[in-house]
Amino acid sequence: FFIINMSPRVFLRRHGSFSTRNNKFRISKTPGKNNKNIILKKTSSYIVCGDKKTKLNGIKRPNFMGLMNLSKKHKKVSRVYGGVLSGNAVRERIIKAFLVEEQKIGKKVLHNQKKKKKKNQLKQR
């Protein structure tokens, strides 16, 4: 004898019997030891960082049209670029901006030093 592990028989409470993306369910046991279908909602994809394309932490994963109904505090994080970029992306942007400013200052200093050298050379002649 082969023991076949079959899933419990349940009554489909919907018209469509095909296993489509919208027609998913899971089987749960009731306290009366019966098996019952629980219809699952479609889940949306995670909200993603614009730069890194990684999942944003601290933001809920809404269902269809769910972001519209969520309050503002659930849609963003209290940080610069709060529900748009991840923390690492923001950190990189800040460092990049700082280094660009440093580079500009360095160019100005070099330019001023060259000017001084030229003036000194002209004075000596």
mmCIF file with all atom_site columns, C-alpha atoms in Angstrom:
data_model
loop_
_atom_site.group_PDB
_atom_site.id
_atom_site.type_symbol
_atom_site.label_atom_id
_atom_site.label_alt_id
_atom_site.label_comp_id
_atom_site.label_asym_id
_atom_site.label_entity_id
_atom_site.label_seq_id
_atom_site.pdbx_PDB_ins_code
_atom_site.Cartn_x
_atom_site.Cartn_y
_atom_site.Cartn_z
_atom_site.occupancy
_atom_site.B_iso_or_equiv
_atom_site.pdbx_formal_charge
_atom_site.auth_seq_id
_atom_site.auth_comp_id
_atom_site.auth_asym_id
_atom_site.auth_atom_id
_atom_site.pdbx_PDB_model_num
ATOM 1   C CA . PHE A 1 1   ? 0.000   0.000  0.000   1.00 0.00 ? 1   PHE A CA 1
ATOM 2   C CA . PHE A 1 2   ? 1.134   3.471  -0.866  1.00 0.00 ? 2   PHE A CA 1
ATOM 3   C CA . ILE A 1 3   ? 0.084   6.253  1.468   1.00 0.00 ? 3   ILE A CA 1
ATOM 4   C CA . ILE A 1 4   ? -0.996  9.206  -0.657  1.00 0.00 ? 4   ILE A CA 1
ATOM 5   C CA . ASN A 1 5   ? -0.961  12.560 1.066   1.00 0.00 ? 5   ASN A CA 1
ATOM 6   C CA . MET A 1 6   ? -3.936  14.325 -0.474  1.00 0.00 ? 6   MET A CA 1
ATOM 7   C CA . SER A 1 7   ? -5.002  17.820 0.319   1.00 0.00 ? 7   SER A CA 1
ATOM 8   C CA . PRO A 1 8   ? -8.333  18.040 2.148   1.00 0.00 ? 8   PRO A CA 1
ATOM 9   C CA . ARG A 1 9   ? -11.449 18.425 0.046   1.00 0.00 ? 9   ARG A CA 1
ATOM 10  C CA . VAL A 1 10  ? -13.054 21.833 0.301   1.00 0.00 ? 10  VAL A CA 1
ATOM 11  C CA . PHE A 1 11  ? -15.951 23.524 -1.414  1.00 0.00 ? 11  PHE A CA 1
ATOM 12  C CA . LEU A 1 12  ? -14.856 26.352 -3.723  1.00 0.00 ? 12  LEU A CA 1
ATOM 13  C CA . ARG A 1 13  ? -17.034 29.340 -2.879  1.00 0.00 ? 13  ARG A CA 1
ATOM 14  C CA . ARG A 1 14  ? -16.347 31.142 -6.142  1.00 0.00 ? 14  ARG A CA 1
ATOM 15  C CA . HIS A 1 15  ? -17.391 30.694 -9.738  1.00 0.00 ? 15  HIS A CA 1
ATOM 16  C CA . GLY A 1 16  ? -13.894 30.317 -11.212 1.00 0.00 ? 16  GLY A CA 1
ATOM 17  C CA . SER A 1 17  ? -12.107 27.062 -10.535 1.00 0.00 ? 17  SER A CA 1
ATOM 18  C CA . PHE A 1 18  ? -8.919  27.906 -12.421 1.00 0.00 ? 18  PHE A CA 1
ATOM 19  C CA . SER A 1 19  ? -5.740  28.664 -10.484 1.00 0.00 ? 19  SER A CA 1
ATOM 20  C CA . THR A 1 20  ? -5.257  32.241 -11.587 1.00 0.00 ? 20  THR A CA 1
ATOM 21  C CA . ARG A 1 21  ? -3.431  35.036 -9.835  1.00 0.00 ? 21  ARG A CA 1
ATOM 22  C CA . ASN A 1 22  ? -6.664  36.447 -8.484  1.00 0.00 ? 22  ASN A CA 1
ATOM 23  C CA . ASN A 1 23  ? -8.208  33.109 -7.452  1.00 0.00 ? 23  ASN A CA 1
ATOM 24  C CA . LYS A 1 24  ? -5.849  32.019 -4.660  1.00 0.00 ? 24  LYS A CA 1
ATOM 25  C CA . PHE A 1 25  ? -6.932  30.597 -1.335  1.00 0.00 ? 25  PHE A CA 1
ATOM 26  C CA . ARG A 1 26  ? -5.541  28.699 1.607   1.00 0.00 ? 26  ARG A CA 1
ATOM 27  C CA . ILE A 1 27  ? -7.156  25.965 3.626   1.00 0.00 ? 27  ILE A CA 1
ATOM 28  C CA . SER A 1 28  ? -7.659  26.441 7.352   1.00 0.00 ? 28  SER A CA 1
ATOM 29  C CA . LYS A 1 29  ? -9.254  24.275 9.978   1.00 0.00 ? 29  LYS A CA 1
ATOM 30  C CA . THR A 1 30  ? -12.197 25.614 11.933  1.00 0.00 ? 30  THR A CA 1
ATOM 31  C CA . PRO A 1 31  ? -12.721 24.825 15.626  1.00 0.00 ? 31  PRO A CA 1
ATOM 32  C CA . GLY A 1 32  ? -15.358 22.323 14.502  1.00 0.00 ? 32  GLY A CA 1
ATOM 33  C CA . LYS A 1 33  ? -12.624 20.330 12.708  1.00 0.00 ? 33  LYS A CA 1
ATOM 34  C CA . ASN A 1 34  ? -13.882 21.308 9.265   1.00 0.00 ? 34  ASN A CA 1
ATOM 35  C CA . ASN A 1 35  ? -11.699 22.536 6.441   1.00 0.00 ? 35  ASN A CA 1
ATOM 36  C CA . LYS A 1 36  ? -12.555 25.936 5.022   1.00 0.00 ? 36  LYS A CA 1
ATOM 37  C CA . ASN A 1 37  ? -11.174 28.126 2.228   1.00 0.00 ? 37  ASN A CA 1
ATOM 38  C CA . ILE A 1 38  ? -9.748  31.506 3.098   1.00 0.00 ? 38  ILE A CA 1
ATOM 39  C CA . ILE A 1 39  ? -9.591  33.695 0.004   1.00 0.00 ? 39  ILE A CA 1
ATOM 40  C CA . LEU A 1 40  ? -6.270  35.515 -0.273  1.00 0.00 ? 40  LEU A CA 1
ATOM 41  C CA . LYS A 1 41  ? -5.893  39.046 -1.557  1.00 0.00 ? 41  LYS A CA 1
ATOM 42  C CA . LYS A 1 42  ? -3.381  39.914 -4.215  1.00 0.00 ? 42  LYS A CA 1
ATOM 43  C CA . THR A 1 43  ? -0.166  41.301 -2.772  1.00 0.00 ? 43  THR A CA 1
ATOM 44  C CA . SER A 1 44  ? 1.638   44.123 -4.448  1.00 0.00 ? 44  SER A CA 1
ATOM 45  C CA . SER A 1 45  ? 5.374   44.370 -4.885  1.00 0.00 ? 45  SER A CA 1
ATOM 46  C CA . TYR A 1 46  ? 7.493   46.105 -2.279  1.00 0.00 ? 46  TYR A CA 1
ATOM 47  C CA . ILE A 1 47  ? 8.160   49.829 -2.560  1.00 0.00 ? 47  ILE A CA 1
ATOM 48  C CA . VAL A 1 48  ? 11.660  50.145 -3.982  1.00 0.00 ? 48  VAL A CA 1
ATOM 49  C CA . CYS A 1 49  ? 14.507  52.663 -3.701  1.00 0.00 ? 49  CYS A CA 1
ATOM 50  C CA . GLY A 1 50  ? 14.841  54.826 -6.801  1.00 0.00 ? 50  GLY A CA 1
ATOM 51  C CA . ASP A 1 51  ? 18.639  54.553 -6.954  1.00 0.00 ? 51  ASP A CA 1
ATOM 52  C CA . LYS A 1 52  ? 19.529  51.109 -5.611  1.00 0.00 ? 52  LYS A CA 1
ATOM 53  C CA . LYS A 1 53  ? 16.330  49.220 -6.542  1.00 0.00 ? 53  LYS A CA 1
ATOM 54  C CA . THR A 1 54  ? 16.262  47.638 -3.063  1.00 0.00 ? 54  THR A CA 1
ATOM 55  C CA . LYS A 1 55  ? 13.275  47.255 -0.739  1.00 0.00 ? 55  LYS A CA 1
ATOM 56  C CA . LEU A 1 56  ? 12.555  50.299 1.427   1.00 0.00 ? 56  LEU A CA 1
ATOM 57  C CA . ASN A 1 57  ? 12.375  49.475 5.124   1.00 0.00 ? 57  ASN A CA 1
ATOM 58  C CA . GLY A 1 58  ? 9.690   50.923 7.357   1.00 0.00 ? 58  GLY A CA 1
ATOM 59  C CA . ILE A 1 59  ? 7.079   51.321 4.621   1.00 0.00 ? 59  ILE A CA 1
ATOM 60  C CA . LYS A 1 60  ? 4.010   49.122 4.431   1.00 0.00 ? 60  LYS A CA 1
ATOM 61  C CA . ARG A 1 61  ? 3.401   46.855 1.463   1.00 0.00 ? 61  ARG A CA 1
ATOM 62  C CA . PRO A 1 62  ? -0.037  47.984 0.327   1.00 0.00 ? 62  PRO A CA 1
ATOM 63  C CA . ASN A 1 63  ? -2.658  46.100 -1.602  1.00 0.00 ? 63  ASN A CA 1
ATOM 64  C CA . PHE A 1 64  ? -4.109  47.463 -4.821  1.00 0.00 ? 64  PHE A CA 1
ATOM 65  C CA . MET A 1 65  ? -4.930  51.165 -4.367  1.00 0.00 ? 65  MET A CA 1
ATOM 66  C CA . GLY A 1 66  ? -3.738  50.769 -0.778  1.00 0.00 ? 66  GLY A CA 1
ATOM 67  C CA . LEU A 1 67  ? -1.251  53.635 -0.754  1.00 0.00 ? 67  LEU A CA 1
ATOM 68  C CA . MET A 1 68  ? -4.091  56.016 -1.476  1.00 0.00 ? 68  MET A CA 1
ATOM 69  C CA . ASN A 1 69  ? -5.871  55.039 1.740   1.00 0.00 ? 69  ASN A CA 1
ATOM 70  C CA . LEU A 1 70  ? -2.793  54.897 4.007   1.00 0.00 ? 70  LEU A CA 1
ATOM 71  C CA . SER A 1 71  ? -1.971  57.903 6.140   1.00 0.00 ? 71  SER A CA 1
ATOM 72  C CA . LYS A 1 72  ? 1.166   59.919 5.431   1.00 0.00 ? 72  LYS A CA 1
ATOM 73  C CA . LYS A 1 73  ? 3.171   58.459 8.313   1.00 0.00 ? 73  LYS A CA 1
ATOM 74  C CA . HIS A 1 74  ? 2.840   54.952 6.861   1.00 0.00 ? 74  HIS A CA 1
ATOM 75  C CA . LYS A 1 75  ? 3.990   56.022 3.386   1.00 0.00 ? 75  LYS A CA 1
ATOM 76  C CA . LYS A 1 76  ? 7.300   57.611 4.334   1.00 0.00 ? 76  LYS A CA 1
ATOM 77  C CA . VAL A 1 77  ? 10.150  57.578 6.820   1.00 0.00 ? 77  VAL A CA 1
ATOM 78  C CA . SER A 1 78  ? 11.230  60.636 8.791   1.00 0.00 ? 78  SER A CA 1
ATOM 79  C CA . ARG A 1 79  ? 14.374  61.326 6.790   1.00 0.00 ? 79  ARG A CA 1
ATOM 80  C CA . VAL A 1 80  ? 15.363  63.355 3.768   1.00 0.00 ? 80  VAL A CA 1
ATOM 81  C CA . TYR A 1 81  ? 13.909  61.629 0.673   1.00 0.00 ? 81  TYR A CA 1
ATOM 82  C CA . GLY A 1 82  ? 11.777  59.638 3.146   1.00 0.00 ? 82  GLY A CA 1
ATOM 83  C CA . GLY A 1 83  ? 9.650   57.158 1.095   1.00 0.00 ? 83  GLY A CA 1
ATOM 84  C CA . VAL A 1 84  ? 11.696  57.473 -2.077  1.00 0.00 ? 84  VAL A CA 1
ATOM 85  C CA . LEU A 1 85  ? 15.333  56.567 -1.410  1.00 0.00 ? 85  LEU A CA 1
ATOM 86  C CA . SER A 1 86  ? 16.932  54.144 1.020   1.00 0.00 ? 86  SER A CA 1
ATOM 87  C CA . GLY A 1 87  ? 19.221  55.322 3.801   1.00 0.00 ? 87  GLY A CA 1
ATOM 88  C CA . ASN A 1 88  ? 22.348  54.130 2.015   1.00 0.00 ? 88  ASN A CA 1
ATOM 89  C CA . ALA A 1 89  ? 21.398  55.985 -1.169  1.00 0.00 ? 89  ALA A CA 1
ATOM 90  C CA . VAL A 1 90  ? 20.808  59.205 0.792   1.00 0.00 ? 90  VAL A CA 1
ATOM 91  C CA . ARG A 1 91  ? 24.153  58.797 2.557   1.00 0.00 ? 91  ARG A CA 1
ATOM 92  C CA . GLU A 1 92  ? 25.916  58.320 -0.779  1.00 0.00 ? 92  GLU A CA 1
ATOM 93  C CA . ARG A 1 93  ? 24.245  61.415 -2.221  1.00 0.00 ? 93  ARG A CA 1
ATOM 94  C CA . ILE A 1 94  ? 25.318  63.528 0.773   1.00 0.00 ? 94  ILE A CA 1
ATOM 95  C CA . ILE A 1 95  ? 28.912  62.275 0.555   1.00 0.00 ? 95  ILE A CA 1
ATOM 96  C CA . LYS A 1 96  ? 28.954  62.862 -3.199  1.00 0.00 ? 96  LYS A CA 1
ATOM 97  C CA . ALA A 1 97  ? 27.695  66.436 -2.805  1.00 0.00 ? 97  ALA A CA 1
ATOM 98  C CA . PHE A 1 98  ? 30.271  67.092 -0.063  1.00 0.00 ? 98  PHE A CA 1
ATOM 99  C CA . LEU A 1 99  ? 33.124  65.758 -2.203  1.00 0.00 ? 99  LEU A CA 1
ATOM 100 C CA . VAL A 1 100 ? 32.014  67.848 -5.197  1.00 0.00 ? 100 VAL A CA 1
ATOM 101 C CA . GLU A 1 101 ? 32.042  70.974 -3.003  1.00 0.00 ? 101 GLU A CA 1
ATOM 102 C CA . GLU A 1 102 ? 35.487  70.043 -1.696  1.00 0.00 ? 102 GLU A CA 1
ATOM 103 C CA . GLN A 1 103 ? 36.692  69.608 -5.268  1.00 0.00 ? 103 GLN A CA 1
ATOM 104 C CA . LYS A 1 104 ? 35.402  73.069 -6.212  1.00 0.00 ? 104 LYS A CA 1
ATOM 105 C CA . ILE A 1 105 ? 37.174  74.628 -3.236  1.00 0.00 ? 105 ILE A CA 1
ATOM 106 C CA . GLY A 1 106 ? 40.382  72.768 -4.141  1.00 0.00 ? 106 GLY A CA 1
ATOM 107 C CA . LYS A 1 107 ? 40.205  74.063 -7.724  1.00 0.00 ? 107 LYS A CA 1
ATOM 108 C CA . LYS A 1 108 ? 39.786  77.638 -6.464  1.00 0.00 ? 108 LYS A CA 1
ATOM 109 C CA . VAL A 1 109 ? 42.799  77.295 -4.170  1.00 0.00 ? 109 VAL A CA 1
ATOM 110 C CA . LEU A 1 110 ? 44.974  75.912 -6.990  1.00 0.00 ? 110 LEU A CA 1
ATOM 111 C CA . HIS A 1 111 ? 43.797  78.688 -9.313  1.00 0.00 ? 111 HIS A CA 1
ATOM 112 C CA . ASN A 1 112 ? 44.707  81.350 -6.727  1.00 0.00 ? 112 ASN A CA 1
ATOM 113 C CA . GLN A 1 113 ? 48.134  79.772 -6.162  1.00 0.00 ? 113 GLN A CA 1
ATOM 114 C CA . LYS A 1 114 ? 48.859  79.845 -9.915  1.00 0.00 ? 114 LYS A CA 1
ATOM 115 C CA . LYS A 1 115 ? 47.847  83.498 -10.064 1.00 0.00 ? 115 LYS A CA 1
ATOM 116 C CA . LYS A 1 116 ? 50.211  84.341 -7.192  1.00 0.00 ? 116 LYS A CA 1
ATOM 117 C CA . LYS A 1 117 ? 53.087  82.501 -8.881  1.00 0.00 ? 117 LYS A CA 1
ATOM 118 C CA . LYS A 1 118 ? 52.518  84.406 -12.126 1.00 0.00 ? 118 LYS A CA 1
ATOM 119 C CA . LYS A 1 119 ? 52.468  87.725 -10.246 1.00 0.00 ? 119 LYS A CA 1
ATOM 120 C CA . ASN A 1 120 ? 55.700  86.845 -8.435  1.00 0.00 ? 120 ASN A CA 1
ATOM 121 C CA . GLN A 1 121 ? 57.362  85.856 -11.714 1.00 0.00 ? 121 GLN A CA 1
ATOM 122 C CA . LEU A 1 122 ? 56.325  89.134 -13.377 1.00 0.00 ? 122 LEU A CA 1
ATOM 123 C CA . LYS A 1 123 ? 57.635  91.161 -10.397 1.00 0.00 ? 123 LYS A CA 1
ATOM 124 C CA . GLN A 1 124 ? 61.024  89.449 -10.531 1.00 0.00 ? 124 GLN A CA 1
ATOM 125 C CA . ARG A 1 125 ? 61.525  90.341 -14.217 1.00 0.00 ? 125 ARG A CA 1
#
